[in-house]
Structures are given as structure tokens and as C-alpha cells.
Coordinates of C-alpha atoms and ligand atoms in Angstrom, one line a residue:
M1 CA -15.6 -9.5 17.5
P2 CA -18.1 -5.9 16.7
L3 CA -21.2 -5.6 13.7
T4 CA -19.2 -4.8 10.9
H5 CA -19.8 -3.7 6.9
R6 CA -17.4 -3.9 3.4
A7 CA -17.4 -1.2 1.1
G8 CA -15.1 -2.5 -1.2
K9 CA -11.1 -2.4 -0.4
L10 CA -13.0 -0.7 3.0
T11 CA -13.8 -2.1 5.9
I12 CA -16.6 0.1 8.5
V13 CA -17.0 -1.3 12.4
A14 CA -19.1 -0.2 14.3
L15 CA -17.5 0.5 17.9
E16 CA -20.1 0.7 20.7
D17 CA -19.0 2.9 23.3
A18 CA -21.6 2.4 25.2
A19 CA -25.9 2.6 26.3
G20 CA -29.0 4.0 28.6
P21 CA -32.1 5.6 28.0
F22 CA -32.2 9.3 27.0
F23 CA -33.1 12.0 29.2
L24 CA -35.7 13.4 28.7
P25 CA -39.0 11.7 27.4
R26 CA -38.7 11.2 24.0
A27 CA -42.2 13.1 23.2
E28 CA -40.1 15.7 23.8
A29 CA -37.1 15.5 22.3
F30 CA -39.7 15.0 19.0
P31 CA -42.4 17.0 19.8
D32 CA -43.4 17.3 15.9
A33 CA -44.4 12.8 16.0
T34 CA -47.3 10.9 15.9
P35 CA -48.0 8.5 17.2
E36 CA -47.9 6.9 14.2
Q37 CA -44.2 7.4 13.3
W38 CA -43.9 6.4 16.6
A39 CA -45.2 2.7 15.9
T40 CA -43.9 2.9 12.0
A41 CA -40.1 4.0 13.9
D42 CA -39.6 1.4 16.9
A43 CA -41.1 -0.9 14.1
A44 CA -37.6 -0.7 12.7
D45 CA -35.5 -0.1 15.0
P46 CA -37.3 -2.3 17.9
A47 CA -33.2 -2.3 19.8
A48 CA -34.2 2.0 20.2
V49 CA -36.5 1.9 22.5
T50 CA -37.8 0.0 26.4
S51 CA -40.4 -1.4 27.3
S52 CA -41.5 1.4 28.9
G53 CA -40.9 3.4 25.7
E54 CA -37.9 5.4 26.4
W55 CA -35.2 6.0 24.1
W56 CA -32.9 3.9 24.2
L57 CA -29.4 4.8 22.6
R58 CA -25.9 3.5 21.1
F59 CA -23.1 6.2 21.7
R60 CA -21.2 4.8 19.1
S61 CA -18.1 5.0 16.8
Y62 CA -16.8 3.9 13.9
A63 CA -12.9 2.7 12.3
I64 CA -12.8 2.4 8.9
R65 CA -9.4 0.3 7.4
V66 CA -8.0 0.9 4.1
A67 CA -7.4 -2.0 3.1
D68 CA -4.9 -3.3 5.7
G69 CA -4.3 -0.3 6.2
P70 CA -4.4 3.0 9.0
V71 CA -7.6 3.6 10.7
T72 CA -10.1 6.8 10.6
L73 CA -12.4 7.0 13.4
V74 CA -15.0 8.9 13.6
D75 CA -16.6 10.4 16.7
A76 CA -15.3 9.1 19.7
G77 CA -17.6 8.4 22.4
I78 CA -19.0 9.5 26.0
G79 CA -15.7 8.6 27.6
P80 CA -14.0 7.2 30.4
A81 CA -15.6 8.7 33.6
G82 CA -15.4 12.1 34.5
S83 CA -15.3 13.2 30.6
L84 CA -17.5 16.9 29.5
A85 CA -20.8 13.8 29.3
A86 CA -20.4 12.0 32.4
D87 CA -23.4 14.4 33.9
W88 CA -25.7 12.1 31.3
A89 CA -24.4 10.0 29.0
P90 CA -23.9 6.5 31.0
V91 CA -20.4 6.7 31.7
P92 CA -17.5 5.0 31.6
G93 CA -18.2 4.3 28.0
H94 CA -15.8 1.0 26.2
L95 CA -14.1 1.9 22.9
P96 CA -10.1 1.0 24.2
A97 CA -12.5 -2.5 24.4
E98 CA -14.6 -2.0 21.6
L99 CA -11.3 -1.5 19.3
A100 CA -9.2 -4.2 20.6
A101 CA -12.0 -6.6 20.4
A102 CA -11.7 -5.8 16.2
G103 CA -8.6 -6.0 16.5
I104 CA -8.1 -2.4 16.1
A105 CA -4.6 -0.9 18.1
P106 CA -4.6 3.1 19.0
A107 CA -1.7 3.4 17.5
E108 CA -3.7 2.3 13.7
V109 CA -5.5 5.3 14.6
T110 CA -4.0 8.6 12.3
A111 CA -7.0 9.8 12.3
I112 CA -10.1 11.2 13.9
V113 CA -13.4 12.7 12.7
L114 CA -15.1 14.6 14.7
T115 CA -18.8 14.4 12.9
H116 CA -19.7 17.3 15.7
L117 CA -18.6 18.9 18.8
H118 CA -21.3 17.5 21.5
N119 CA -19.6 15.8 25.1
D120 CA -21.0 12.1 23.4
H121 CA -18.9 12.9 20.4
V122 CA -15.1 14.1 21.7
G123 CA -15.0 11.9 25.2
W124 CA -11.8 9.7 23.5
A125 CA -9.7 12.9 21.4
V126 CA -9.7 14.9 24.9
P127 CA -5.8 14.4 25.2
H128 CA -5.7 14.0 28.5
D129 CA -8.2 10.7 28.6
S130 CA -6.7 10.2 25.0
P131 CA -5.5 6.4 24.0
F132 CA -5.2 7.7 20.4
T133 CA -2.0 9.9 21.2
G134 CA -0.4 10.0 17.2
A135 CA -4.1 10.4 15.6
R136 CA -4.8 14.2 14.4
V137 CA -7.9 15.8 14.6
V138 CA -11.1 17.3 12.1
V139 CA -13.0 18.7 13.2
Q140 CA -15.2 22.0 10.9
Q141 CA -14.1 26.0 12.0
A142 CA -18.0 26.7 12.8
D143 CA -18.1 24.4 15.7
V144 CA -14.9 25.6 16.9
D145 CA -15.8 29.2 16.9
V146 CA -19.6 27.8 18.9
Y147 CA -17.4 26.5 22.1
K148 CA -14.7 29.2 21.1
A149 CA -17.6 31.7 21.8
N150 CA -19.8 29.6 24.5
R151 CA -15.7 28.3 26.4
D152 CA -17.7 29.4 29.7
Q153 CA -20.6 27.4 29.4
A154 CA -18.3 24.2 28.0
G155 CA -15.7 23.0 28.8
Q156 CA -14.9 21.9 25.0
Y157 CA -12.2 24.8 23.8
D158 CA -10.5 24.3 26.9
V159 CA -9.6 21.3 28.0
L160 CA -10.7 19.3 23.3
I161 CA -9.5 22.0 21.0
E162 CA -6.3 24.5 23.3
P163 CA -4.6 21.2 24.0
L164 CA -4.5 20.1 20.1
L165 CA -3.6 22.9 19.0
A166 CA -0.9 22.9 21.0
Q167 CA -0.1 19.3 20.0
G168 CA -0.7 20.4 16.1
R169 CA -2.8 18.1 15.8
L170 CA -5.5 19.4 15.4
Q171 CA -7.5 20.1 11.9
V172 CA -9.9 22.9 11.0
L173 CA -11.6 22.4 8.2
A174 CA -14.7 25.2 6.4
G175 CA -16.3 22.2 4.4
D176 CA -15.7 18.6 2.1
A177 CA -11.9 17.8 2.3
P178 CA -10.8 13.7 1.3
V179 CA -9.4 12.0 5.2
A180 CA -8.0 8.7 3.7
E181 CA -7.8 6.8 0.1
G182 CA -11.3 6.1 -0.2
V183 CA -12.7 8.3 3.0
R184 CA -13.6 12.4 2.9
V185 CA -15.6 14.0 4.8
V186 CA -18.4 16.2 3.4
A187 CA -20.2 18.5 5.5
T188 CA -23.3 17.8 6.8
P189 CA -24.8 20.7 9.2
G190 CA -27.8 22.5 11.5
H191 CA -27.6 20.2 14.1
T192 CA -24.7 22.7 15.1
P193 CA -23.1 24.5 12.5
G194 CA -20.7 22.8 11.6
H195 CA -21.6 18.9 11.5
Q196 CA -20.1 17.0 9.5
S197 CA -20.6 12.8 7.7
V198 CA -17.8 10.5 6.2
L199 CA -18.8 9.1 2.8
A200 CA -16.5 5.8 2.8
E201 CA -16.8 5.4 -0.7
D202 CA -15.1 2.4 -3.2
G203 CA -16.4 1.9 -6.9
D204 CA -20.2 1.4 -6.9
E205 CA -20.2 1.1 -2.8
S206 CA -20.3 3.8 -0.4
L207 CA -21.1 4.1 3.2
L208 CA -21.7 7.6 5.3
V209 CA -21.0 8.1 8.6
A210 CA -24.0 10.5 9.3
G211 CA -23.2 10.8 13.1
D212 CA -25.9 13.2 14.5
L213 CA -27.0 14.3 10.8
A214 CA -30.4 11.9 12.2
V215 CA -30.7 10.2 16.7
H216 CA -33.5 8.1 15.7
M217 CA -35.1 6.4 12.7
I218 CA -38.2 8.4 13.0
Q219 CA -36.2 11.2 11.6
L220 CA -35.0 8.4 8.3
L221 CA -38.6 7.2 7.7
D222 CA -39.9 12.1 7.6
P223 CA -36.7 13.7 8.0
E224 CA -38.8 16.0 8.1
L225 CA -39.4 15.2 11.5
A226 CA -37.2 18.1 13.7
Y227 CA -34.9 16.9 17.3
A228 CA -34.6 19.6 19.8
S229 CA -30.7 19.0 20.1
D230 CA -30.4 21.2 17.0
M231 CA -28.7 23.9 17.4
D232 CA -30.8 25.5 13.7
P233 CA -33.2 23.7 13.3
D234 CA -34.7 24.8 9.3
Q235 CA -31.4 23.6 8.4
A236 CA -31.1 20.3 10.6
R237 CA -33.7 19.3 8.1
A238 CA -33.1 20.5 5.4
T239 CA -29.5 18.4 5.1
R240 CA -31.4 15.8 5.8
R241 CA -34.3 15.8 3.8
R242 CA -30.8 16.9 0.8
V243 CA -28.2 13.5 2.7
V244 CA -31.8 10.3 3.3
G245 CA -32.8 11.6 -0.4
E246 CA -29.4 10.6 -2.0
A247 CA -29.1 7.8 0.2
A248 CA -32.4 6.3 -0.3
A249 CA -32.4 6.9 -4.9
R250 CA -28.8 5.3 -4.3
G251 CA -29.1 2.3 -2.5
M252 CA -26.3 3.5 0.3
T253 CA -25.5 2.3 3.6
L254 CA -25.7 4.4 6.6
A255 CA -24.1 4.1 10.3
V256 CA -25.9 6.6 12.5
S257 CA -25.1 6.9 15.9
H258 CA -27.7 6.1 18.0
L259 CA -29.6 3.7 16.0
G260 CA -30.7 0.6 17.5
E261 CA -29.3 -1.0 14.7
A262 CA -25.3 -0.1 13.8
F263 CA -26.1 -0.4 9.9
R264 CA -29.2 0.7 7.8
R265 CA -29.6 0.3 3.2
L266 CA -31.6 2.3 2.5
Ligands
ZN301 ZN1 -25.0 12.9 20.4

């Protein structure tokens, strides 16, 4: 059974699509990190480093179920063999089997929120690969615009956005919006222009599924540390500082795609 966290009547399940090494030495991914910061981060999240010092990533989605009702899926993993992420990520992913192990049928997934459109987060939402044939897919306009403008370099617009538009299943947002009872999208731009997170909240209990707002423990410990793949490093840094600060003040749990640990209370 995949790891589960409760927030009141909301159940959040961590679904590991895959795990594998990062394609660069990790010092290149976080060029400003010091040896002391690496040591502290490794002690806090030991599952994210190999014995030879590589960054070992999880590629995680999270399912949020409201009581016994419908399920919102946050992110859709690296996808099957031949997916858009196949040139660097350890495809095939195992999300369908993880969902089954969690007792969730694909038809129960009524919405898929994509935190952003990088290819390791959209795999199982691509219509020709997707078991979620009835789910609406929730994205931000700013990310759609980026991939429409760059459709010659990246396949996301042609294989994901355009088919979903044709099927009437794409919900395009410009900022915060509710997705289900107690579940709302909040804009957290910087990693990509339209990066969004999902706040699951019931009474005093809350959890933020934060996508790639932070990608490694080292950025939760020091939100100032930039990640080489942030499209706008300054905006990403400002968003991280704000969100990590608020989460720490509230004692909120974060769920972060690539961390070794599926749930982290700040
Ligand atoms: Zn990612």
C-alpha cells in the first residue's frame, strides 16, 4: 500500500511512478550549494543520495481523495516507454500499478492537476497513453503559452494540449481556483511561468502538493538556492521563500515530487 497522509476528510496518497539518478552531477543542478548544505540535506533526506553521491530522484504523483468520493490526481509522472520523458527519465513508469495498489480505479480520477508541463510530470495524462479517459486536466495559461510558442522544440503542445482541447477535457486557469471540496490550485510561478501547487485543507489540517517548487531537501532548508532547471530563477526563489515560510509558520506538510521522503512536515 502506497504511503498515505490524512488531512481531516482528505486522504493524500503518494504514488511513485519511478525512481532514478539525475542526469547531471548534483553540484551542477544546485551550483550555489556548499558542502555543509549538502551534508545537512543528506542527513535530512538520506533516500535522495546514492552511496556514490548521485542525486536519486523519485518521480511522484499524489492522489487526493475527498472522503469516499472522487479523486484528484496531482501530476502524471514520466509515463510509459516511448513517452516525452523517455530521453532522460527511467521509463516505463508504474503509476497505473501504484494506483491499483492504492485501491483507486482510473475512472475515479475526475481531475488531473499538472503542476507544470515539464515532461516528467505529464506522462500518463497524454491522451494516447492515458488510462484516465474521463478526467479533466487542469493547467495554467502561462505554461500553455510557453509550450505553444516552443512546439518545434518540445512535444507537449502537440501530444498533450491539442488533443485534450479537441476532447474538451482541458481546463486552463490563470491563477488560483478550487478543484474539489477542500482542494484548490494556488499559483507558485518560477520553476515554469505557470507552475501551480495544490492545497488540500480541512479545518486546521493542511497539506501542499508542491510539484517542483522545490526539487530537493536542500531547497527546503535554504529556499534561496536556485535549481538549474528553474525557468525564472529569481521568481522561483521568491515563490519558494514565501511558500516555505508560510508552511513553516503553519506547521504544514509538504508533498514534493522528487524528494526521497514523500511527505515532509515543516
Ligand atoms: Zn520535475
